[in-house]
């Protein structure tokens, strides 16, 4: 009798696990979505690993030390358009190296920033390989290829080839503590995951990075399916359903940019158009994608770029070519569409770190403290009412039409007179100061005299010259100021 009960129990458990979605291994649902209880800490640890990765599969992939050499080699070969820096270390002390690609790497500019993150799961190494190829291709083709030149000149691209070097070395999904890093972020539906004692160093590194760099958009690269996944990744009641975020239309546009640029992702029979809402595919909680959008104002996609989690190394060149245009076009979409501009104080002309909202969309992004610049992803072909606001200033709004090209829109905000709060930007400028320059005593007359001479010389030069100089951003339209 006892043996039959054990047999029945074993059959029941086997049936329960076999009923899980076959694609769950891609984003990493190690447990049924309905699990309750100590949800925050329980789902971070994996009950079991995937089958052993053989030596034959590992052969041809870069080791962690070889990957580090490849990263620094890019910085050495292209010092004028790249910068190498670390955002932290893994559990086992492996540095998390980032390649920044820009015509002014390391400098703050009024430009959008995009990040690619690979190897979130240790047993999905394709991302680390193709991201090194992406960095090399961009640097090799700068000033040769128009798309490479557009990206390098108009944005800051940050590439983290591996978020989970320990998991890769151990040939398993989780990190050295056997924690699934894509379940380790604070979650809007399950506050238990806010328990900081469980937070892994790789996760903390990403969270600090997002807070420092002010990213506009990003994507993480995974394996095990072929689809572009967008928020939300989970639903309030944990059920499998379409659960769109406030920017659902924009996210679907971004996912489609990737899918339609891919060799065959958009032809998927499983996912219409090669894109999917995360909760509709299967719900997960504690994911990096949703946290980026909620807490960083960063529009992040989860990209499944290979049907096989760990394909043979011989297949990597083909996978790279199939994803190359998708990766380039997604990054370039930051400057090709959406609305971009700066927010200024009317009385001083200084940039201010105001907020930007779109009427009818319940999300907010903030302008940078240095230049007051903002960069907002929006789906083209729509009318939007854009509002800029900041405490101590009167809100301003205007309507725009986003077509196939980006809209440049500056805001000049008037003080509401309620208070005299001083707001300082990263350059140390006090935003309530009514002077752009501090001039004292008798020096004022000297400065005015020099200024008049400069103006006279400028007018004389303008009369004699016939050359025309155009300040060209990406969009040919001049910025609108409201």
Short mmCIF file of C-alpha atoms in Angstrom, two decimals:
data_model
loop_
_atom_site.label_atom_id
_atom_site.label_comp_id
_atom_site.label_asym_id
_atom_site.label_seq_id
_atom_site.Cartn_x
_atom_site.Cartn_y
_atom_site.Cartn_z
CA UNK A 1 0.00 0.00 0.00
CA UNK A 2 2.82 2.41 0.92
CA UNK A 3 4.62 1.59 -2.33
CA UNK A 4 1.52 2.30 -4.43
CA UNK A 5 1.02 5.63 -2.68
CA UNK A 6 4.62 6.62 -3.42
CA UNK A 7 4.16 5.56 -7.02
CA UNK A 8 0.99 7.63 -7.35
CA UNK A 9 2.72 10.63 -5.74
CA UNK A 10 5.67 10.31 -8.14
CA UNK A 11 3.36 10.14 -11.16
CA UNK A 12 1.45 13.19 -9.90
CA UNK A 13 4.63 15.26 -9.50
CA UNK A 14 5.91 14.15 -12.89
CA UNK A 15 2.67 15.22 -14.51
CA UNK A 16 2.68 18.56 -12.69
CA UNK A 17 6.19 19.45 -13.85
CA UNK A 18 5.57 18.21 -17.39
CA UNK A 19 2.60 20.55 -17.69
CA UNK A 20 4.80 23.64 -17.32
CA UNK A 21 5.30 25.72 -20.51
CA UNK A 22 8.09 24.31 -22.64
CA UNK A 23 9.47 27.81 -23.19
CA UNK A 24 9.80 28.48 -19.48
CA UNK A 25 13.50 27.70 -19.63
CA UNK A 26 14.11 30.75 -21.79
CA UNK A 27 13.40 33.50 -19.24
CA UNK A 28 13.79 30.97 -16.48
CA UNK A 29 10.54 30.01 -14.78
CA UNK A 30 11.87 27.36 -12.44
CA UNK A 31 8.59 27.23 -10.58
CA UNK A 32 4.90 27.47 -11.42
CA UNK A 33 3.71 31.04 -11.54
CA UNK A 34 1.12 30.38 -8.85
CA UNK A 35 3.64 29.65 -6.10
CA UNK A 36 2.84 31.59 -2.95
CA UNK A 37 4.28 31.90 0.51
CA UNK A 38 7.74 33.39 0.98
CA UNK A 39 7.68 34.38 -2.67
CA UNK A 40 10.48 36.92 -2.64
CA UNK A 41 13.29 34.75 -1.39
CA UNK A 42 11.99 31.36 -2.57
CA UNK A 43 11.93 32.08 -6.28
CA UNK A 44 15.46 33.46 -6.28
CA UNK A 45 17.00 30.04 -5.63
CA UNK A 46 16.80 27.30 -8.24
CA UNK A 47 15.53 23.87 -7.29
CA UNK A 48 17.51 22.17 -10.03
CA UNK A 49 19.94 22.99 -12.81
CA UNK A 50 19.62 22.09 -16.45
CA UNK A 51 21.50 19.06 -17.81
CA UNK A 52 25.28 19.22 -17.77
CA UNK A 53 26.91 21.38 -20.44
CA UNK A 54 29.44 19.18 -22.21
CA UNK A 55 33.02 20.08 -23.07
CA UNK A 56 32.09 19.88 -26.73
CA UNK A 57 29.53 22.66 -26.31
CA UNK A 58 31.89 24.86 -24.31
CA UNK A 59 34.66 24.57 -26.90
CA UNK A 60 34.86 27.71 -29.02
CA UNK A 61 33.29 30.05 -26.45
CA UNK A 62 35.43 32.66 -24.73
CA UNK A 63 36.28 31.96 -21.11
CA UNK A 64 35.82 34.78 -18.60
CA UNK A 65 39.50 35.69 -18.81
CA UNK A 66 39.42 35.62 -22.61
CA UNK A 67 36.29 37.78 -22.58
CA UNK A 68 38.04 40.33 -20.35
CA UNK A 69 40.98 40.43 -22.77
CA UNK A 70 38.58 40.96 -25.70
CA UNK A 71 36.85 43.83 -23.88
CA UNK A 72 40.10 45.65 -23.10
CA UNK A 73 41.39 45.03 -26.62
CA UNK A 74 38.48 47.08 -27.96
CA UNK A 75 39.38 49.93 -25.62
CA UNK A 76 43.01 49.78 -26.72
CA UNK A 77 42.25 49.71 -30.45
CA UNK A 78 39.65 52.46 -30.38
CA UNK A 79 40.49 54.81 -27.48
CA UNK A 80 38.82 57.80 -29.14
CA UNK A 81 35.37 56.22 -29.38
CA UNK A 82 35.33 53.69 -26.53
CA UNK A 83 35.79 53.52 -22.79
CA UNK A 84 36.15 50.45 -20.59
CA UNK A 85 34.87 50.53 -17.02
CA UNK A 86 33.53 48.16 -14.38
CA UNK A 87 30.18 48.43 -12.59
CA UNK A 88 31.10 45.97 -9.83
CA UNK A 89 32.04 42.36 -9.21
CA UNK A 90 30.31 39.00 -9.15
CA UNK A 91 30.02 36.78 -6.07
CA UNK A 92 33.37 35.20 -6.95
CA UNK A 93 35.04 38.56 -7.58
CA UNK A 94 34.93 38.64 -11.38
CA UNK A 95 34.73 42.23 -12.68
CA UNK A 96 31.59 43.19 -14.62
CA UNK A 97 33.22 45.06 -17.51
CA UNK A 98 31.31 47.52 -19.69
CA UNK A 99 32.25 48.90 -23.11
CA UNK A 100 30.96 52.43 -23.72
CA UNK A 101 30.90 53.47 -27.38
CA UNK A 102 30.47 57.14 -28.31
CA UNK A 103 32.33 59.92 -30.09
CA UNK A 104 32.82 61.40 -26.60
CA UNK A 105 33.09 58.39 -24.29
CA UNK A 106 33.00 59.16 -20.61
CA UNK A 107 31.66 62.68 -21.14
CA UNK A 108 28.20 63.90 -20.25
CA UNK A 109 26.24 65.10 -23.26
CA UNK A 110 22.66 66.01 -24.08
CA UNK A 111 22.28 62.64 -25.82
CA UNK A 112 20.32 59.46 -25.07
CA UNK A 113 22.01 56.38 -23.62
CA UNK A 114 21.27 52.75 -24.46
CA UNK A 115 22.57 49.57 -22.82
CA UNK A 116 22.84 45.95 -23.89
CA UNK A 117 23.24 43.27 -21.20
CA UNK A 118 24.27 39.70 -22.03
CA UNK A 119 24.64 36.40 -20.20
CA UNK A 120 22.09 37.19 -17.46
CA UNK A 121 21.75 33.42 -17.10
CA UNK A 122 25.00 31.50 -16.97
CA UNK A 123 23.82 28.78 -19.33
CA UNK A 124 22.79 31.26 -22.03
CA UNK A 125 26.17 32.44 -23.36
CA UNK A 126 25.20 33.56 -26.89
CA UNK A 127 24.67 37.14 -25.72
CA UNK A 128 28.23 37.58 -24.47
CA UNK A 129 29.63 36.45 -27.81
CA UNK A 130 27.40 38.58 -30.08
CA UNK A 131 27.86 41.68 -27.92
CA UNK A 132 31.62 41.53 -28.38
CA UNK A 133 30.99 41.21 -32.12
CA UNK A 134 28.61 44.19 -31.97
CA UNK A 135 31.19 46.38 -30.21
CA UNK A 136 33.90 45.44 -32.71
CA UNK A 137 31.61 45.99 -35.69
CA UNK A 138 30.55 49.46 -34.53
CA UNK A 139 34.11 50.57 -33.89
CA UNK A 140 35.40 49.04 -37.15
CA UNK A 141 32.67 50.71 -39.22
CA UNK A 142 32.56 54.16 -37.61
CA UNK A 143 32.74 56.82 -40.35
CA UNK A 144 32.38 54.01 -42.92
CA UNK A 145 28.85 52.76 -42.37
CA UNK A 146 26.01 55.33 -41.92
CA UNK A 147 24.23 53.34 -39.21
CA UNK A 148 27.41 52.80 -37.19
CA UNK A 149 28.26 56.50 -37.54
CA UNK A 150 24.74 57.54 -36.49
CA UNK A 151 24.95 55.47 -33.31
CA UNK A 152 28.46 56.57 -32.33
CA UNK A 153 27.83 60.26 -32.98
CA UNK A 154 24.34 60.66 -31.53
CA UNK A 155 24.18 58.47 -28.44
CA UNK A 156 26.14 56.65 -25.76
CA UNK A 157 25.95 52.88 -26.14
CA UNK A 158 26.93 50.81 -23.10
CA UNK A 159 27.59 47.08 -23.55
CA UNK A 160 27.84 44.63 -20.63
CA UNK A 161 28.75 41.30 -22.28
CA UNK A 162 28.22 39.23 -19.12
CA UNK A 163 26.15 39.93 -16.05
CA UNK A 164 26.71 36.43 -14.71
CA UNK A 165 30.32 35.33 -15.27
CA UNK A 166 30.18 32.91 -12.32
CA UNK A 167 27.17 31.08 -13.72
CA UNK A 168 28.93 30.78 -17.07
CA UNK A 169 32.04 29.33 -15.44
CA UNK A 170 29.88 26.88 -13.47
CA UNK A 171 27.83 26.09 -16.60
CA UNK A 172 24.54 26.68 -14.86
CA UNK A 173 21.71 29.17 -14.90
CA UNK A 174 22.14 30.86 -11.52
CA UNK A 175 25.11 32.76 -10.14
CA UNK A 176 27.67 31.38 -7.67
CA UNK A 177 24.96 31.39 -5.00
CA UNK A 178 22.66 29.51 -7.40
CA UNK A 179 20.29 32.48 -7.58
CA UNK A 180 18.43 33.33 -10.77
CA UNK A 181 19.44 36.95 -11.35
CA UNK A 182 16.31 37.57 -13.43
CA UNK A 183 14.20 36.93 -10.32
CA UNK A 184 16.32 39.03 -7.98
CA UNK A 185 15.01 42.56 -8.63
CA UNK A 186 12.35 44.40 -6.60
CA UNK A 187 8.92 43.60 -7.99
CA UNK A 188 5.81 45.78 -8.15
CA UNK A 189 3.45 42.90 -7.36
CA UNK A 190 5.47 41.06 -4.71
CA UNK A 191 7.09 43.36 -2.12
CA UNK A 192 8.70 40.33 -0.45
CA UNK A 193 11.33 40.59 -3.17
CA UNK A 194 12.37 43.94 -1.71
CA UNK A 195 14.27 42.11 1.04
CA UNK A 196 17.74 43.55 0.54
CA UNK A 197 19.49 40.78 2.48
CA UNK A 198 18.85 38.46 -0.45
CA UNK A 199 20.03 40.88 -3.15
CA UNK A 200 22.96 39.52 -5.14
CA UNK A 201 26.04 41.66 -5.93
CA UNK A 202 25.41 41.38 -9.69
CA UNK A 203 21.87 42.68 -9.19
CA UNK A 204 23.03 45.55 -6.99
CA UNK A 205 25.61 46.47 -9.63
CA UNK A 206 22.91 46.75 -12.30
CA UNK A 207 20.63 48.80 -10.04
CA UNK A 208 23.39 51.27 -9.15
CA UNK A 209 24.42 51.48 -12.82
CA UNK A 210 20.91 52.40 -13.95
CA UNK A 211 20.65 55.10 -11.30
CA UNK A 212 24.00 56.62 -12.35
CA UNK A 213 23.80 56.54 -16.14
CA UNK A 214 20.25 57.75 -16.87
CA UNK A 215 19.53 55.21 -19.63
CA UNK A 216 16.74 55.87 -22.10
CA UNK A 217 16.30 52.27 -23.25
CA UNK A 218 17.98 48.89 -23.06
CA UNK A 219 17.74 45.19 -23.83
CA UNK A 220 18.99 41.98 -22.26
CA UNK A 221 19.96 39.01 -24.41
CA UNK A 222 18.79 35.48 -23.61
CA UNK A 223 18.54 32.07 -25.27
CA UNK A 224 16.02 29.28 -25.51
CA UNK A 225 13.46 30.93 -27.81
CA UNK A 226 13.22 33.41 -30.67
CA UNK A 227 11.08 36.38 -29.66
CA UNK A 228 11.20 39.99 -28.43
CA UNK A 229 9.52 40.17 -25.01
CA UNK A 230 8.15 43.39 -23.47
CA UNK A 231 6.49 44.46 -20.14
CA UNK A 232 4.77 43.62 -18.02
CA UNK A 233 6.45 40.34 -17.18
CA UNK A 234 3.93 39.49 -14.49
CA UNK A 235 0.32 40.13 -13.58
CA UNK A 236 -1.29 41.23 -10.35
CA UNK A 237 -3.12 37.94 -9.80
CA UNK A 238 -0.22 35.78 -11.09
CA UNK A 239 -2.34 34.48 -13.95
CA UNK A 240 -1.17 33.99 -17.54
CA UNK A 241 -2.78 36.91 -19.38
CA UNK A 242 -1.91 39.93 -21.51
CA UNK A 243 -0.88 42.54 -18.94
CA UNK A 244 0.30 45.69 -20.71
CA UNK A 245 2.22 48.52 -19.09
CA UNK A 246 1.30 52.22 -19.60
CA UNK A 247 3.68 52.42 -22.60
CA UNK A 248 2.40 49.21 -24.17
CA UNK A 249 2.10 50.72 -27.66
CA UNK A 250 5.67 52.05 -27.57
CA UNK A 251 7.04 48.76 -26.28
CA UNK A 252 5.26 46.86 -29.04
CA UNK A 253 6.82 49.23 -31.54
CA UNK A 254 10.32 48.69 -30.09
CA UNK A 255 9.88 44.91 -30.03
CA UNK A 256 8.71 45.02 -33.64
CA UNK A 257 11.78 47.04 -34.66
CA UNK A 258 13.92 44.18 -33.43
CA UNK A 259 11.74 41.36 -34.72
CA UNK A 260 11.20 42.77 -38.21
CA UNK A 261 14.92 43.50 -38.64
CA UNK A 262 15.77 39.92 -37.74
CA UNK A 263 16.39 37.16 -40.25
CA UNK A 264 13.30 35.17 -39.28
CA UNK A 265 12.01 36.23 -35.84
CA UNK A 266 8.95 38.01 -37.28
CA UNK A 267 7.97 34.83 -39.13
CA UNK A 268 7.37 32.95 -35.88
CA UNK A 269 4.35 30.64 -35.83
CA UNK A 270 4.29 30.66 -32.04
CA UNK A 271 4.50 34.44 -31.47
CA UNK A 272 2.57 36.74 -33.78
CA UNK A 273 5.06 39.08 -35.43
CA UNK A 274 7.84 37.60 -33.31
CA UNK A 275 6.91 39.66 -30.23
CA UNK A 276 5.12 38.88 -26.97
CA UNK A 277 3.89 40.44 -23.77
CA UNK A 278 5.77 38.77 -20.92
CA UNK A 279 2.78 37.95 -18.72
CA UNK A 280 0.89 36.58 -21.72
CA UNK A 281 3.79 34.24 -22.54
CA UNK A 282 4.22 33.14 -18.90
CA UNK A 283 4.42 35.35 -15.80
CA UNK A 284 7.68 35.89 -13.94
CA UNK A 285 8.41 38.09 -10.92
CA UNK A 286 11.55 39.91 -9.83
CA UNK A 287 12.69 40.43 -13.42
CA UNK A 288 15.17 43.06 -14.59
CA UNK A 289 12.98 44.32 -17.44
CA UNK A 290 10.08 45.65 -15.37
CA UNK A 291 12.38 47.09 -12.70
CA UNK A 292 14.24 49.15 -15.33
CA UNK A 293 11.01 50.68 -16.59
CA UNK A 294 9.51 51.41 -13.17
CA UNK A 295 12.55 52.62 -11.26
CA UNK A 296 14.89 53.81 -13.99
CA UNK A 297 12.52 55.23 -16.61
CA UNK A 298 14.41 52.91 -18.95
CA UNK A 299 12.46 51.13 -21.69
CA UNK A 300 13.88 47.59 -21.59
CA UNK A 301 13.15 44.56 -23.76
CA UNK A 302 14.04 40.94 -23.07
CA UNK A 303 15.37 39.47 -26.31
CA UNK A 304 15.43 35.74 -26.90
CA UNK A 305 17.90 35.51 -29.77
CA UNK A 306 18.56 31.79 -30.12
CA UNK A 307 16.25 28.79 -30.11
CA UNK A 308 18.97 26.82 -28.35
CA UNK A 309 20.26 28.05 -25.01
CA UNK A 310 23.84 26.91 -25.58
CA UNK A 311 24.38 26.20 -29.30
CA UNK A 312 27.63 24.93 -30.73
CA UNK A 313 30.23 27.65 -31.22
CA UNK A 314 30.23 26.99 -34.96
CA UNK A 315 26.71 28.46 -35.09
CA UNK A 316 27.70 31.77 -33.48
CA UNK A 317 28.67 33.60 -36.73
CA UNK A 318 25.25 32.77 -38.20
CA UNK A 319 23.40 33.87 -35.05
CA UNK A 320 25.39 37.13 -35.07
CA UNK A 321 24.47 37.87 -38.68
CA UNK A 322 20.82 37.06 -38.04
CA UNK A 323 20.71 39.52 -35.12
CA UNK A 324 23.12 42.23 -36.30
CA UNK A 325 20.64 44.54 -38.02
CA UNK A 326 18.12 44.03 -35.23
CA UNK A 327 20.62 45.13 -32.58
CA UNK A 328 21.72 48.12 -34.64
CA UNK A 329 18.20 49.26 -35.55
CA UNK A 330 16.93 48.94 -31.98
CA UNK A 331 19.75 51.11 -30.66
CA UNK A 332 19.38 53.62 -33.50
CA UNK A 333 15.64 53.94 -32.82
CA UNK A 334 16.58 56.11 -29.83
CA UNK A 335 17.57 58.96 -32.12
CA UNK A 336 15.36 58.15 -35.08
CA UNK A 337 12.03 58.49 -33.31
CA UNK A 338 10.42 59.71 -30.09
CA UNK A 339 10.67 63.18 -28.59
CA UNK A 340 13.91 64.78 -27.43
CA UNK A 341 14.72 68.15 -25.93
CA UNK A 342 15.76 70.17 -22.93
CA UNK A 343 14.00 71.93 -20.07
CA UNK A 344 15.08 75.43 -19.05
CA UNK A 345 14.16 77.99 -16.40
CA UNK A 346 12.73 81.08 -18.10
CA UNK A 347 14.28 83.59 -15.70
CA UNK A 348 17.85 82.28 -15.84
CA UNK A 349 18.13 80.27 -19.03
CA UNK A 350 19.70 77.48 -17.00
CA UNK A 351 18.77 73.84 -17.64
CA UNK A 352 16.67 72.23 -14.90
CA UNK A 353 16.00 68.54 -14.10
CA UNK A 354 12.28 68.65 -14.73
CA UNK A 355 9.90 65.79 -15.43
CA UNK A 356 8.22 64.85 -18.68
CA UNK A 357 4.85 63.11 -18.91
CA UNK A 358 2.52 62.18 -21.74
CA UNK A 359 -1.20 62.75 -21.22
CA UNK A 360 -2.99 59.44 -20.96
CA UNK A 361 0.21 57.48 -20.21
CA UNK A 362 0.89 56.89 -16.54
CA UNK A 363 4.68 57.02 -16.62
CA UNK A 364 7.23 59.77 -16.06
CA UNK A 365 10.81 60.36 -17.09
CA UNK A 366 13.21 62.92 -15.68
CA UNK A 367 15.55 65.28 -17.47
CA UNK A 368 19.24 65.12 -16.58
CA UNK A 369 20.62 67.42 -13.91
CA UNK A 370 23.56 68.50 -16.07
CA UNK A 371 21.90 69.68 -19.27
CA UNK A 372 18.20 69.33 -18.52
CA UNK A 373 17.94 67.02 -21.52
CA UNK A 374 15.27 64.35 -21.83
CA UNK A 375 14.76 61.54 -24.33
CA UNK A 376 11.37 59.87 -24.52
CA UNK A 377 10.58 56.78 -26.59
CA UNK A 378 7.20 57.04 -28.35
CA UNK A 379 5.54 54.94 -31.02
CA UNK A 380 5.41 56.83 -34.35
CA UNK A 381 2.20 57.66 -36.17
CA UNK A 382 0.45 59.10 -33.11
CA UNK A 383 -0.52 62.46 -31.58
CA UNK A 384 0.70 63.13 -28.07
CA UNK A 385 0.19 65.87 -25.48
CA UNK A 386 3.58 66.38 -23.84
CA UNK A 387 3.85 68.06 -20.43
CA UNK A 388 6.96 69.35 -18.66
CA UNK A 389 6.89 70.15 -14.97
CA UNK A 390 9.06 70.78 -11.96
CA UNK A 391 8.42 71.81 -8.39
CA UNK A 392 8.44 75.59 -8.13
CA UNK A 393 7.64 76.07 -11.84
CA UNK A 394 4.45 76.28 -13.86
CA UNK A 395 3.69 73.20 -15.93
CA UNK A 396 3.67 73.63 -19.70
CA UNK A 397 2.07 71.38 -22.28
CA UNK A 398 1.92 71.14 -26.04
CA UNK A 399 0.72 68.67 -28.66
CA UNK A 400 3.07 66.96 -31.09
CA UNK A 401 2.78 64.48 -33.92
CA UNK A 402 5.47 61.79 -33.93
CA UNK A 403 6.06 60.54 -37.43
CA UNK A 404 9.01 58.61 -38.85
CA UNK A 405 11.52 61.17 -37.58
CA UNK A 406 12.25 62.29 -34.04
CA UNK A 407 10.64 65.45 -32.67
CA UNK A 408 12.87 68.06 -31.02
CA UNK A 409 11.00 69.94 -28.31
CA UNK A 410 12.43 72.30 -25.68
CA UNK A 411 10.46 73.61 -22.69
CA UNK A 412 11.02 76.96 -20.99
CA UNK A 413 9.28 76.96 -17.61
CA UNK A 414 8.22 80.03 -15.66
CA UNK A 415 8.48 80.14 -11.90
CA UNK A 416 5.21 80.03 -10.05
CA UNK A 417 6.49 82.54 -7.46
CA UNK A 418 5.53 80.29 -4.59
CA UNK A 419 9.04 79.71 -3.37
CA UNK A 420 12.63 80.48 -4.17
CA UNK A 421 13.97 76.94 -4.12
CA UNK A 422 17.49 76.65 -5.46
CA UNK A 423 18.07 73.76 -7.87
CA UNK A 424 21.64 72.98 -8.82
CA UNK A 425 22.70 70.97 -11.82
CA UNK A 426 25.79 68.78 -12.02
CA UNK A 427 27.86 71.74 -13.25
CA UNK A 428 27.13 73.61 -10.03
CA UNK A 429 24.90 76.30 -11.55
CA UNK A 430 22.26 77.67 -9.15
CA UNK A 431 19.02 77.64 -11.12
CA UNK A 432 17.42 80.52 -9.17
CA UNK A 433 20.30 82.89 -9.89
CA UNK A 434 19.18 85.73 -12.16
CA UNK A 435 22.64 86.06 -13.70
CA UNK A 436 24.38 83.68 -16.06
CA UNK A 437 27.77 85.03 -15.04
CA UNK A 438 28.96 86.58 -11.79
CA UNK A 439 30.64 89.94 -12.39
CA UNK A 440 31.64 92.20 -9.56
CA UNK A 441 32.77 95.80 -9.10
CA UNK A 442 34.67 97.73 -11.73
CA UNK A 443 35.25 94.61 -13.81
CA UNK A 444 31.72 94.91 -15.15
CA UNK A 445 32.56 97.84 -17.44
CA UNK A 446 35.60 96.01 -18.81
CA UNK A 447 33.57 92.90 -19.56
CA UNK A 448 30.89 94.95 -21.32
CA UNK A 449 33.52 96.73 -23.43
CA UNK A 450 35.08 93.41 -24.49
CA UNK A 451 31.63 92.03 -25.24
CA UNK A 452 30.82 94.98 -27.54
CA UNK A 453 34.08 94.46 -29.45
CA UNK A 454 33.29 90.76 -29.89
CA UNK A 455 29.79 91.57 -31.17
CA UNK A 456 31.19 94.14 -33.65
CA UNK A 457 33.74 91.66 -34.98
CA UNK A 458 31.06 88.99 -35.28
CA UNK A 459 28.77 91.30 -37.30
CA UNK A 460 31.66 92.23 -39.58
CA UNK A 461 32.53 88.58 -40.10
CA UNK A 462 28.92 87.69 -40.91
CA UNK A 463 28.79 90.33 -43.63
CA UNK A 464 31.94 89.12 -45.34
CA UNK A 465 31.45 85.41 -45.19
CA UNK A 466 29.19 83.49 -47.55
CA UNK A 467 29.50 80.15 -45.81
CA UNK A 468 26.55 78.66 -44.05
CA UNK A 469 26.95 76.44 -41.07
CA UNK A 470 24.17 74.18 -39.88
CA UNK A 471 24.01 72.58 -36.46
CA UNK A 472 22.66 69.17 -37.29
CA UNK A 473 21.27 66.82 -34.71
CA UNK A 474 19.66 63.71 -36.19
CA UNK A 475 16.36 65.32 -37.13
CA UNK A 476 16.45 68.04 -39.80
CA UNK A 477 13.76 69.93 -37.90
CA UNK A 478 14.81 72.80 -35.66
CA UNK A 479 13.85 72.39 -31.99
CA UNK A 480 10.46 73.76 -31.03
CA UNK A 481 10.48 75.81 -27.81
CA UNK A 482 7.40 76.22 -25.68
#
